[in-house]
Amino acid sequence: QVQLVQSGAEVKKPGASVKVSCKASGYTFTSYGISWVRQAPGQGLEWMGWISAYDGNTNYAQKLQGRVTMTTDTSTSTAYMELRSLRSDDTAVYYCARTVYYMDVWGKGTTVTVSS
Amino acid sequence: QSALTQPASVSGSPGQSITISCTGTSSDVGGYNYVSWYQHQPGKAPKLMIYDVSKRPSGVSNRFSGSKSGNTASLTISGLQAEDEADYYCSSYTSSSTHVFGTGTKVTVL
C-alpha cells in the first residue's frame, strides 16, 4: 500500500541542525511532490515547503527561506528536510505528505525537540 | 502568506449538520479550485477529507462535503457522529505556488 515512513524522534540544541527523512513506497516516487508540514505544541498546521520528486524543484515558505533545504534521493524513494539554526520555537511534529495540489498521503510524523 | 481564517470552534449534537468556513483572498482560495480539507485527531497524521473544493477521496464518508463561494470555502459535516470530533484544517494553493493552511477549527460533538 502507499505509505510514507519517517525517521525517528530527534532532540537538538539551539543553533544545531536536524535532517528528517521520509521514505516512500507503494507508488511511483517521481510522479508526485512531497510537502513538509509542521505542528508546534498547541498550534495549527504550518506548511513549510514542497519539493518535486521528478526534478528536485523546490518552493519554501517565506519565513523559513535560508534555513530549510528539501532534497530527494530517487534511488531510494526518500525525501529529506534539513532545518538549520534551530530555535526553541522549531520544536514541533514534522510531517511529510505526498502532494499534488493537495496532500493525500501523510507520514506519521517526527517529533523534533529543541532544548538546551 | 497569512493563514486562512477559520472559526476556532464549532459544535453540534449527534445527527446534526455543521459547517466550517475558511476565508482567504483572491490570491489563494478565490483564485484557484485547489482548496482541500484535513481532519486531524490527536496523535495521528492529518487525513485528507476533501480536495479540489468538493471532491471526496475514496473511503471518506459522503457525510463530508465541500463548496466555495468567492474567497470563502466551506466544509459541511452532515449526520454528525462522535467519531467526527477532531480538528479540521482547510488549505489552499496560492499564486506564489505555495500552500497555506487555515487556522484550524475544533469540532466538538455534544
JSON list of C-alpha atoms in Angstrom, two decimals:
[
{"chain": "A", "resi": 1, "resn": "GLN", "atom": "CA", "xyz": [0.00, 0.00, 0.00]},
{"chain": "A", "resi": 2, "resn": "VAL", "atom": "CA", "xyz": [1.02, 3.61, -0.43]},
{"chain": "A", "resi": 3, "resn": "GLN", "atom": "CA", "xyz": [2.90, 4.83, 2.60]},
{"chain": "A", "resi": 4, "resn": "LEU", "atom": "CA", "xyz": [5.45, 7.32, 3.84]},
{"chain": "A", "resi": 5, "resn": "VAL", "atom": "CA", "xyz": [7.74, 6.20, 6.67]},
{"chain": "A", "resi": 6, "resn": "GLN", "atom": "CA", "xyz": [9.54, 8.92, 8.60]},
{"chain": "A", "resi": 7, "resn": "SER", "atom": "CA", "xyz": [12.68, 8.79, 10.69]},
{"chain": "A", "resi": 8, "resn": "GLY", "atom": "CA", "xyz": [12.62, 8.77, 14.47]},
{"chain": "A", "resi": 9, "resn": "ALA", "atom": "CA", "xyz": [12.40, 11.50, 17.07]},
{"chain": "A", "resi": 10, "resn": "GLU", "atom": "CA", "xyz": [15.27, 13.96, 17.48]},
{"chain": "A", "resi": 11, "resn": "VAL", "atom": "CA", "xyz": [16.48, 16.15, 20.34]},
{"chain": "A", "resi": 12, "resn": "LYS", "atom": "CA", "xyz": [18.72, 19.05, 19.33]},
{"chain": "A", "resi": 13, "resn": "LYS", "atom": "CA", "xyz": [20.35, 22.02, 20.99]},
{"chain": "A", "resi": 14, "resn": "PRO", "atom": "CA", "xyz": [19.63, 25.59, 19.86]},
{"chain": "A", "resi": 15, "resn": "GLY", "atom": "CA", "xyz": [21.76, 26.50, 16.87]},
{"chain": "A", "resi": 16, "resn": "ALA", "atom": "CA", "xyz": [22.11, 22.92, 15.67]},
{"chain": "A", "resi": 17, "resn": "SER", "atom": "CA", "xyz": [20.64, 21.34, 12.51]},
{"chain": "A", "resi": 18, "resn": "VAL", "atom": "CA", "xyz": [18.24, 18.46, 12.04]},
{"chain": "A", "resi": 19, "resn": "LYS", "atom": "CA", "xyz": [17.60, 16.29, 8.99]},
{"chain": "A", "resi": 20, "resn": "VAL", "atom": "CA", "xyz": [14.37, 14.29, 8.81]},
{"chain": "A", "resi": 21, "resn": "SER", "atom": "CA", "xyz": [13.81, 11.54, 6.23]},
{"chain": "A", "resi": 22, "resn": "CYS", "atom": "CA", "xyz": [10.62, 10.29, 4.59]},
{"chain": "A", "resi": 23, "resn": "LYS", "atom": "CA", "xyz": [10.75, 7.00, 2.67]},
{"chain": "A", "resi": 24, "resn": "ALA", "atom": "CA", "xyz": [8.01, 6.42, 0.13]},
{"chain": "A", "resi": 25, "resn": "SER", "atom": "CA", "xyz": [6.66, 3.08, -1.04]},
{"chain": "A", "resi": 26, "resn": "GLY", "atom": "CA", "xyz": [3.72, 1.72, -3.00]},
{"chain": "A", "resi": 27, "resn": "TYR", "atom": "CA", "xyz": [3.74, 4.32, -5.78]},
{"chain": "A", "resi": 28, "resn": "THR", "atom": "CA", "xyz": [5.97, 5.87, -8.42]},
{"chain": "A", "resi": 29, "resn": "PHE", "atom": "CA", "xyz": [8.00, 8.30, -6.34]},
{"chain": "A", "resi": 30, "resn": "THR", "atom": "CA", "xyz": [8.86, 10.66, -9.19]},
{"chain": "A", "resi": 31, "resn": "SER", "atom": "CA", "xyz": [5.22, 11.17, -10.17]},
{"chain": "A", "resi": 32, "resn": "TYR", "atom": "CA", "xyz": [4.44, 13.30, -7.13]},
{"chain": "A", "resi": 33, "resn": "GLY", "atom": "CA", "xyz": [5.85, 16.04, -4.96]},
{"chain": "A", "resi": 34, "resn": "ILE", "atom": "CA", "xyz": [6.47, 15.93, -1.23]},
{"chain": "A", "resi": 35, "resn": "SER", "atom": "CA", "xyz": [5.38, 18.69, 1.14]},
{"chain": "A", "resi": 36, "resn": "TRP", "atom": "CA", "xyz": [6.69, 19.17, 4.65]},
{"chain": "A", "resi": 37, "resn": "VAL", "atom": "CA", "xyz": [4.25, 20.39, 7.30]},
{"chain": "A", "resi": 38, "resn": "ARG", "atom": "CA", "xyz": [4.86, 21.01, 10.99]},
{"chain": "A", "resi": 39, "resn": "GLN", "atom": "CA", "xyz": [2.75, 21.47, 14.08]},
{"chain": "A", "resi": 40, "resn": "ALA", "atom": "CA", "xyz": [4.20, 23.15, 17.15]},
{"chain": "A", "resi": 41, "resn": "PRO", "atom": "CA", "xyz": [2.68, 22.29, 20.55]},
{"chain": "A", "resi": 42, "resn": "GLY", "atom": "CA", "xyz": [-0.78, 23.84, 20.84]},
{"chain": "A", "resi": 43, "resn": "GLN", "atom": "CA", "xyz": [-0.54, 25.38, 17.38]},
{"chain": "A", "resi": 44, "resn": "GLY", "atom": "CA", "xyz": [-2.03, 24.69, 13.97]},
{"chain": "A", "resi": 45, "resn": "LEU", "atom": "CA", "xyz": [-0.56, 23.10, 10.86]},
{"chain": "A", "resi": 46, "resn": "GLU", "atom": "CA", "xyz": [2.13, 25.10, 9.09]},
{"chain": "A", "resi": 47, "resn": "TRP", "atom": "CA", "xyz": [3.19, 24.39, 5.50]},
{"chain": "A", "resi": 48, "resn": "MET", "atom": "CA", "xyz": [6.98, 24.53, 5.27]},
{"chain": "A", "resi": 49, "resn": "GLY", "atom": "CA", "xyz": [7.65, 23.83, 1.63]},
{"chain": "A", "resi": 50, "resn": "TRP", "atom": "CA", "xyz": [7.46, 21.43, -1.27]},
{"chain": "A", "resi": 51, "resn": "ILE", "atom": "CA", "xyz": [9.84, 19.51, -3.50]},
{"chain": "A", "resi": 52, "resn": "SER", "atom": "CA", "xyz": [9.17, 17.88, -6.83]},
{"chain": "A", "resi": 53, "resn": "ALA", "atom": "CA", "xyz": [10.44, 14.31, -6.75]},
{"chain": "A", "resi": 54, "resn": "TYR", "atom": "CA", "xyz": [10.56, 14.47, -10.55]},
{"chain": "A", "resi": 55, "resn": "ASP", "atom": "CA", "xyz": [13.12, 17.25, -10.99]},
{"chain": "A", "resi": 56, "resn": "GLY", "atom": "CA", "xyz": [14.03, 18.45, -7.48]},
{"chain": "A", "resi": 57, "resn": "ASN", "atom": "CA", "xyz": [12.36, 21.82, -7.94]},
{"chain": "A", "resi": 58, "resn": "THR", "atom": "CA", "xyz": [11.56, 23.39, -4.56]},
{"chain": "A", "resi": 59, "resn": "ASN", "atom": "CA", "xyz": [9.34, 26.09, -3.11]},
{"chain": "A", "resi": 60, "resn": "TYR", "atom": "CA", "xyz": [9.73, 27.12, 0.54]},
{"chain": "A", "resi": 61, "resn": "ALA", "atom": "CA", "xyz": [7.59, 29.13, 2.93]},
{"chain": "A", "resi": 62, "resn": "GLN", "atom": "CA", "xyz": [8.97, 32.65, 3.07]},
{"chain": "A", "resi": 63, "resn": "LYS", "atom": "CA", "xyz": [9.56, 32.57, 6.84]},
{"chain": "A", "resi": 64, "resn": "LEU", "atom": "CA", "xyz": [11.88, 29.57, 6.50]},
{"chain": "A", "resi": 65, "resn": "GLN", "atom": "CA", "xyz": [13.84, 30.73, 3.45]},
{"chain": "A", "resi": 66, "resn": "GLY", "atom": "CA", "xyz": [17.56, 30.40, 4.13]},
{"chain": "A", "resi": 67, "resn": "ARG", "atom": "CA", "xyz": [17.14, 27.90, 6.99]},
{"chain": "A", "resi": 68, "resn": "VAL", "atom": "CA", "xyz": [15.45, 24.96, 5.27]},
{"chain": "A", "resi": 69, "resn": "THR", "atom": "CA", "xyz": [16.58, 22.67, 2.47]},
{"chain": "A", "resi": 70, "resn": "MET", "atom": "CA", "xyz": [14.48, 19.89, 0.96]},
{"chain": "A", "resi": 71, "resn": "THR", "atom": "CA", "xyz": [16.05, 17.17, -1.17]},
{"chain": "A", "resi": 72, "resn": "THR", "atom": "CA", "xyz": [15.17, 13.79, -2.62]},
{"chain": "A", "resi": 73, "resn": "ASP", "atom": "CA", "xyz": [17.06, 10.59, -3.43]},
{"chain": "A", "resi": 74, "resn": "THR", "atom": "CA", "xyz": [15.18, 8.90, -6.25]},
{"chain": "A", "resi": 75, "resn": "SER", "atom": "CA", "xyz": [17.32, 5.76, -5.97]},
{"chain": "A", "resi": 76, "resn": "THR", "atom": "CA", "xyz": [15.80, 5.06, -2.56]},
{"chain": "A", "resi": 77, "resn": "SER", "atom": "CA", "xyz": [12.49, 6.96, -2.97]},
{"chain": "A", "resi": 78, "resn": "THR", "atom": "CA", "xyz": [13.35, 9.07, 0.04]},
{"chain": "A", "resi": 79, "resn": "ALA", "atom": "CA", "xyz": [12.74, 12.75, 0.72]},
{"chain": "A", "resi": 80, "resn": "TYR", "atom": "CA", "xyz": [14.71, 14.77, 3.23]},
{"chain": "A", "resi": 81, "resn": "MET", "atom": "CA", "xyz": [14.09, 18.01, 5.10]},
{"chain": "A", "resi": 82, "resn": "GLU", "atom": "CA", "xyz": [17.00, 19.79, 6.77]},
{"chain": "A", "resi": 83, "resn": "LEU", "atom": "CA", "xyz": [16.38, 22.71, 9.13]},
{"chain": "A", "resi": 84, "resn": "ARG", "atom": "CA", "xyz": [19.35, 24.73, 10.36]},
{"chain": "A", "resi": 85, "resn": "SER", "atom": "CA", "xyz": [19.99, 27.23, 13.16]},
{"chain": "A", "resi": 86, "resn": "LEU", "atom": "CA", "xyz": [17.34, 25.59, 15.29]},
{"chain": "A", "resi": 87, "resn": "ARG", "atom": "CA", "xyz": [15.46, 27.66, 17.85]},
{"chain": "A", "resi": 88, "resn": "SER", "atom": "CA", "xyz": [13.12, 26.65, 20.65]},
{"chain": "A", "resi": 89, "resn": "ASP", "atom": "CA", "xyz": [10.11, 27.59, 18.53]},
{"chain": "A", "resi": 90, "resn": "ASP", "atom": "CA", "xyz": [11.14, 24.96, 15.97]},
{"chain": "A", "resi": 91, "resn": "THR", "atom": "CA", "xyz": [10.04, 22.33, 18.49]},
{"chain": "A", "resi": 92, "resn": "ALA", "atom": "CA", "xyz": [7.24, 20.56, 16.65]},
{"chain": "A", "resi": 93, "resn": "VAL", "atom": "CA", "xyz": [5.99, 17.41, 14.99]},
{"chain": "A", "resi": 94, "resn": "TYR", "atom": "CA", "xyz": [7.18, 17.39, 11.39]},
{"chain": "A", "resi": 95, "resn": "TYR", "atom": "CA", "xyz": [5.15, 15.58, 8.73]},
{"chain": "A", "resi": 96, "resn": "CYS", "atom": "CA", "xyz": [5.89, 14.71, 5.14]},
{"chain": "A", "resi": 97, "resn": "ALA", "atom": "CA", "xyz": [2.95, 14.38, 2.74]},
{"chain": "A", "resi": 98, "resn": "ARG", "atom": "CA", "xyz": [2.58, 13.24, -0.86]},
{"chain": "A", "resi": 99, "resn": "THR", "atom": "CA", "xyz": [1.42, 16.31, -2.76]},
{"chain": "A", "resi": 100, "resn": "VAL", "atom": "CA", "xyz": [-0.31, 17.21, -5.96]},
{"chain": "A", "resi": 101, "resn": "TYR", "atom": "CA", "xyz": [-2.44, 20.31, -5.29]},
{"chain": "A", "resi": 102, "resn": "TYR", "atom": "CA", "xyz": [-3.48, 18.58, -2.09]},
{"chain": "A", "resi": 103, "resn": "MET", "atom": "CA", "xyz": [-1.75, 16.25, 0.37]},
{"chain": "A", "resi": 104, "resn": "ASP", "atom": "CA", "xyz": [-3.27, 12.81, 0.14]},
{"chain": "A", "resi": 105, "resn": "VAL", "atom": "CA", "xyz": [-0.84, 10.53, 1.95]},
{"chain": "A", "resi": 106, "resn": "TRP", "atom": "CA", "xyz": [0.92, 11.53, 5.15]},
{"chain": "A", "resi": 107, "resn": "GLY", "atom": "CA", "xyz": [3.74, 10.16, 7.22]},
{"chain": "A", "resi": 108, "resn": "LYS", "atom": "CA", "xyz": [3.13, 9.55, 10.92]},
{"chain": "A", "resi": 109, "resn": "GLY", "atom": "CA", "xyz": [5.28, 12.47, 11.95]},
{"chain": "A", "resi": 110, "resn": "THR", "atom": "CA", "xyz": [8.70, 13.04, 13.52]},
{"chain": "A", "resi": 111, "resn": "THR", "atom": "CA", "xyz": [8.99, 14.89, 16.81]},
{"chain": "A", "resi": 112, "resn": "VAL", "atom": "CA", "xyz": [11.84, 17.37, 16.91]},
{"chain": "A", "resi": 113, "resn": "THR", "atom": "CA", "xyz": [12.61, 18.91, 20.29]},
{"chain": "A", "resi": 114, "resn": "VAL", "atom": "CA", "xyz": [14.95, 21.88, 20.54]},
{"chain": "A", "resi": 115, "resn": "SER", "atom": "CA", "xyz": [16.22, 22.37, 24.07]},
{"chain": "A", "resi": 116, "resn": "SER", "atom": "CA", "xyz": [19.39, 23.42, 25.79]},
{"chain": "B", "resi": 1, "resn": "GLN", "atom": "CA", "xyz": [1.46, 34.44, 3.39]},
{"chain": "B", "resi": 2, "resn": "SER", "atom": "CA", "xyz": [-1.15, 34.75, 6.14]},
{"chain": "B", "resi": 3, "resn": "ALA", "atom": "CA", "xyz": [-3.07, 31.74, 7.36]},
{"chain": "B", "resi": 4, "resn": "LEU", "atom": "CA", "xyz": [-6.60, 31.29, 6.07]},
{"chain": "B", "resi": 5, "resn": "THR", "atom": "CA", "xyz": [-9.26, 32.27, 8.63]},
{"chain": "B", "resi": 6, "resn": "GLN", "atom": "CA", "xyz": [-11.40, 29.57, 10.27]},
{"chain": "B", "resi": 7, "resn": "PRO", "atom": "CA", "xyz": [-13.62, 29.71, 13.35]},
{"chain": "B", "resi": 8, "resn": "ALA", "atom": "CA", "xyz": [-11.79, 28.42, 16.40]},
{"chain": "B", "resi": 9, "resn": "SER", "atom": "CA", "xyz": [-14.56, 26.01, 17.34]},
{"chain": "B", "resi": 10, "resn": "VAL", "atom": "CA", "xyz": [-17.82, 24.57, 16.08]},
{"chain": "B", "resi": 11, "resn": "SER", "atom": "CA", "xyz": [-20.09, 22.18, 17.94]},
{"chain": "B", "resi": 12, "resn": "GLY", "atom": "CA", "xyz": [-23.20, 20.16, 17.25]},
{"chain": "B", "resi": 13, "resn": "SER", "atom": "CA", "xyz": [-25.29, 17.30, 18.55]},
{"chain": "B", "resi": 14, "resn": "PRO", "atom": "CA", "xyz": [-25.17, 13.84, 17.02]},
{"chain": "B", "resi": 15, "resn": "GLY", "atom": "CA", "xyz": [-27.15, 13.73, 13.79]},
{"chain": "B", "resi": 16, "resn": "GLN", "atom": "CA", "xyz": [-26.97, 17.48, 13.22]},
{"chain": "B", "resi": 17, "resn": "SER", "atom": "CA", "xyz": [-25.12, 19.25, 10.39]},
{"chain": "B", "resi": 18, "resn": "ILE", "atom": "CA", "xyz": [-22.33, 21.73, 10.94]},
{"chain": "B", "resi": 19, "resn": "THR", "atom": "CA", "xyz": [-20.43, 23.97, 8.54]},
{"chain": "B", "resi": 20, "resn": "ILE", "atom": "CA", "xyz": [-16.87, 25.25, 8.90]},
{"chain": "B", "resi": 21, "resn": "SER", "atom": "CA", "xyz": [-15.85, 28.32, 6.91]},
{"chain": "B", "resi": 22, "resn": "CYS", "atom": "CA", "xyz": [-12.41, 29.09, 5.51]},
{"chain": "B", "resi": 23, "resn": "THR", "atom": "CA", "xyz": [-11.77, 32.64, 4.33]},
{"chain": "B", "resi": 24, "resn": "GLY", "atom": "CA", "xyz": [-8.81, 33.67, 2.23]},
{"chain": "B", "resi": 25, "resn": "THR", "atom": "CA", "xyz": [-8.13, 36.08, -0.60]},
{"chain": "B", "resi": 26, "resn": "SER", "atom": "CA", "xyz": [-8.22, 36.22, -4.37]},
{"chain": "B", "resi": 27, "resn": "SER", "atom": "CA", "xyz": [-4.58, 35.05, -4.30]},
{"chain": "B", "resi": 28, "resn": "ASP", "atom": "CA", "xyz": [-5.46, 31.72, -2.75]},
{"chain": "B", "resi": 29, "resn": "VAL", "atom": "CA", "xyz": [-8.99, 30.43, -2.04]},
{"chain": "B", "resi": 30, "resn": "GLY", "atom": "CA", "xyz": [-10.68, 32.76, -4.52]},
{"chain": "B", "resi": 31, "resn": "GLY", "atom": "CA", "xyz": [-8.16, 32.30, -7.27]},
{"chain": "B", "resi": 32, "resn": "TYR", "atom": "CA", "xyz": [-7.95, 28.52, -7.56]},
{"chain": "B", "resi": 33, "resn": "ASN", "atom": "CA", "xyz": [-10.18, 25.47, -7.23]},
{"chain": "B", "resi": 34, "resn": "TYR", "atom": "CA", "xyz": [-7.45, 23.85, -5.14]},
{"chain": "B", "resi": 35, "resn": "VAL", "atom": "CA", "xyz": [-8.98, 24.00, -1.69]},
{"chain": "B", "resi": 36, "resn": "SER", "atom": "CA", "xyz": [-8.58, 20.90, 0.47]},
{"chain": "B", "resi": 37, "resn": "TRP", "atom": "CA", "xyz": [-9.73, 19.92, 3.95]},
{"chain": "B", "resi": 38, "resn": "TYR", "atom": "CA", "xyz": [-7.97, 17.76, 6.55]},
{"chain": "B", "resi": 39, "resn": "GLN", "atom": "CA", "xyz": [-9.14, 16.01, 9.70]},
{"chain": "B", "resi": 40, "resn": "HIS", "atom": "CA", "xyz": [-6.53, 15.88, 12.45]},
{"chain": "B", "resi": 41, "resn": "GLN", "atom": "CA", "xyz": [-7.05, 13.80, 15.56]},
{"chain": "B", "resi": 42, "resn": "PRO", "atom": "CA", "xyz": [-4.58, 13.84, 18.48]},
{"chain": "B", "resi": 43, "resn": "GLY", "atom": "CA", "xyz": [-1.58, 11.61, 17.95]},
{"chain": "B", "resi": 44, "resn": "LYS", "atom": "CA", "xyz": [-2.48, 10.80, 14.37]},
{"chain": "B", "resi": 45, "resn": "ALA", "atom": "CA", "xyz": [-1.42, 12.08, 10.97]},
{"chain": "B", "resi": 46, "resn": "PRO", "atom": "CA", "xyz": [-3.79, 14.50, 9.24]},
{"chain": "B", "resi": 47, "resn": "LYS", "atom": "CA", "xyz": [-6.29, 12.84, 6.91]},
{"chain": "B", "resi": 48, "resn": "LEU", "atom": "CA", "xyz": [-7.45, 14.27, 3.58]},
{"chain": "B", "resi": 49, "resn": "MET", "atom": "CA", "xyz": [-11.25, 14.67, 3.60]},
{"chain": "B", "resi": 50, "resn": "ILE", "atom": "CA", "xyz": [-11.95, 16.92, 0.60]},
{"chain": "B", "resi": 51, "resn": "TYR", "atom": "CA", "xyz": [-9.80, 18.04, -2.33]},
{"chain": "B", "resi": 52, "resn": "ASP", "atom": "CA", "xyz": [-10.29, 20.35, -5.30]},
{"chain": "B", "resi": 53, "resn": "VAL", "atom": "CA", "xyz": [-13.02, 22.21, -3.32]},
{"chain": "B", "resi": 54, "resn": "SER", "atom": "CA", "xyz": [-15.63, 19.46, -3.38]},
{"chain": "B", "resi": 55, "resn": "LYS", "atom": "CA", "xyz": [-14.15, 16.08, -4.32]},
{"chain": "B", "resi": 56, "resn": "ARG", "atom": "CA", "xyz": [-14.07, 13.23, -1.80]},
{"chain": "B", "resi": 57, "resn": "PRO", "atom": "CA", "xyz": [-11.22, 10.72, -1.73]},
{"chain": "B", "resi": 58, "resn": "SER", "atom": "CA", "xyz": [-12.12, 7.07, -1.85]},
{"chain": "B", "resi": 59, "resn": "GLY", "atom": "CA", "xyz": [-13.11, 5.83, 1.60]},
{"chain": "B", "resi": 60, "resn": "VAL", "atom": "CA", "xyz": [-14.24, 9.18, 3.00]},
{"chain": "B", "resi": 61, "resn": "SER", "atom": "CA", "xyz": [-17.86, 9.23, 4.13]},
{"chain": "B", "resi": 62, "resn": "ASN", "atom": "CA", "xyz": [-20.34, 11.08, 1.92]},
{"chain": "B", "resi": 63, "resn": "ARG", "atom": "CA", "xyz": [-21.39, 12.93, 5.08]},
{"chain": "B", "resi": 64, "resn": "PHE", "atom": "CA", "xyz": [-18.49, 15.25, 4.31]},
{"chain": "B", "resi": 65, "resn": "SER", "atom": "CA", "xyz": [-18.95, 17.81, 1.54]},
{"chain": "B", "resi": 66, "resn": "GLY", "atom": "CA", "xyz": [-17.17, 20.94, 0.37]},
{"chain": "B", "resi": 67, "resn": "SER", "atom": "CA", "xyz": [-18.04, 24.10, -1.51]},
{"chain": "B", "resi": 68, "resn": "LYS", "atom": "CA", "xyz": [-16.67, 27.53, -2.34]},
{"chain": "B", "resi": 69, "resn": "SER", "atom": "CA", "xyz": [-18.06, 30.99, -2.98]},
{"chain": "B", "resi": 70, "resn": "GLY", "atom": "CA", "xyz": [-15.68, 33.80, -3.79]},
{"chain": "B", "resi": 71, "resn": "ASN", "atom": "CA", "xyz": [-12.84, 33.89, -1.27]},
{"chain": "B", "resi": 72, "resn": "THR", "atom": "CA", "xyz": [-14.60, 31.60, 1.24]},
{"chain": "B", "resi": 73, "resn": "ALA", "atom": "CA", "xyz": [-14.64, 27.81, 1.20]},
{"chain": "B", "resi": 74, "resn": "SER", "atom": "CA", "xyz": [-16.82, 25.66, 3.44]},
{"chain": "B", "resi": 75, "resn": "LEU", "atom": "CA", "xyz": [-16.80, 22.13, 4.81]},
{"chain": "B", "resi": 76, "resn": "THR", "atom": "CA", "xyz": [-20.13, 20.63, 5.85]},
{"chain": "B", "resi": 77, "resn": "ILE", "atom": "CA", "xyz": [-20.44, 17.55, 8.03]},
{"chain": "B", "resi": 78, "resn": "SER", "atom": "CA", "xyz": [-23.94, 16.12, 7.97]},
{"chain": "B", "resi": 79, "resn": "GLY", "atom": "CA", "xyz": [-25.28, 13.48, 10.35]},
{"chain": "B", "resi": 80, "resn": "LEU", "atom": "CA", "xyz": [-22.61, 14.41, 12.91]},
{"chain": "B", "resi": 81, "resn": "GLN", "atom": "CA", "xyz": [-21.11, 11.42, 14.74]},
{"chain": "B", "resi": 82, "resn": "ALA", "atom": "CA", "xyz": [-18.91, 11.13, 17.80]},
{"chain": "B", "resi": 83, "resn": "GLU", "atom": "CA", "xyz": [-16.04, 9.90, 15.61]},
{"chain": "B", "resi": 84, "resn": "ASP", "atom": "CA", "xyz": [-16.06, 13.24, 13.75]},
{"chain": "B", "resi": 85, "resn": "GLU", "atom": "CA", "xyz": [-14.69, 15.02, 16.80]},
{"chain": "B", "resi": 86, "resn": "ALA", "atom": "CA", "xyz": [-11.30, 16.40, 15.69]},
{"chain": "B", "resi": 87, "resn": "ASP", "atom": "CA", "xyz": [-9.50, 19.48, 14.47]},
{"chain": "B", "resi": 88, "resn": "TYR", "atom": "CA", "xyz": [-10.21, 20.42, 10.87]},
{"chain": "B", "resi": 89, "resn": "TYR", "atom": "CA", "xyz": [-7.93, 22.47, 8.64]},
{"chain": "B", "resi": 90, "resn": "CYS", "atom": "CA", "xyz": [-8.52, 23.94, 5.22]},
{"chain": "B", "resi": 91, "resn": "SER", "atom": "CA", "xyz": [-5.66, 24.51, 2.81]},
{"chain": "B", "resi": 92, "resn": "SER", "atom": "CA", "xyz": [-5.28, 26.30, -0.50]},
{"chain": "B", "resi": 93, "resn": "TYR", "atom": "CA", "xyz": [-2.77, 26.51, -3.29]},
{"chain": "B", "resi": 94, "resn": "THR", "atom": "CA", "xyz": [-1.62, 30.11, -3.77]},
{"chain": "B", "resi": 95, "resn": "SER", "atom": "CA", "xyz": [-0.48, 32.49, -6.50]},
{"chain": "B", "resi": 96, "resn": "SER", "atom": "CA", "xyz": [3.09, 32.12, -5.18]},
{"chain": "B", "resi": 97, "resn": "SER", "atom": "CA", "xyz": [2.98, 28.38, -5.96]},
{"chain": "B", "resi": 98, "resn": "THR", "atom": "CA", "xyz": [2.93, 27.68, -2.23]},
{"chain": "B", "resi": 99, "resn": "HIS", "atom": "CA", "xyz": [0.29, 26.17, 0.03]},
{"chain": "B", "resi": 100, "resn": "VAL", "atom": "CA", "xyz": [-1.32, 27.80, 3.05]},
{"chain": "B", "resi": 101, "resn": "PHE", "atom": "CA", "xyz": [-3.33, 26.22, 5.87]},
{"chain": "B", "resi": 102, "resn": "GLY", "atom": "CA", "xyz": [-6.23, 27.64, 7.77]},
{"chain": "B", "resi": 103, "resn": "THR", "atom": "CA", "xyz": [-6.07, 28.48, 11.46]},
{"chain": "B", "resi": 104, "resn": "GLY", "atom": "CA", "xyz": [-7.91, 25.29, 12.35]},
{"chain": "B", "resi": 105, "resn": "THR", "atom": "CA", "xyz": [-11.35, 24.52, 13.82]},
{"chain": "B", "resi": 106, "resn": "LYS", "atom": "CA", "xyz": [-12.03, 22.25, 16.76]},
{"chain": "B", "resi": 107, "resn": "VAL", "atom": "CA", "xyz": [-15.21, 20.27, 16.19]},
{"chain": "B", "resi": 108, "resn": "THR", "atom": "CA", "xyz": [-16.98, 19.09, 19.32]},
{"chain": "B", "resi": 109, "resn": "VAL", "atom": "CA", "xyz": [-19.83, 16.60, 19.31]},
{"chain": "B", "resi": 110, "resn": "LEU", "atom": "CA", "xyz": [-22.11, 17.46, 22.23]}
]
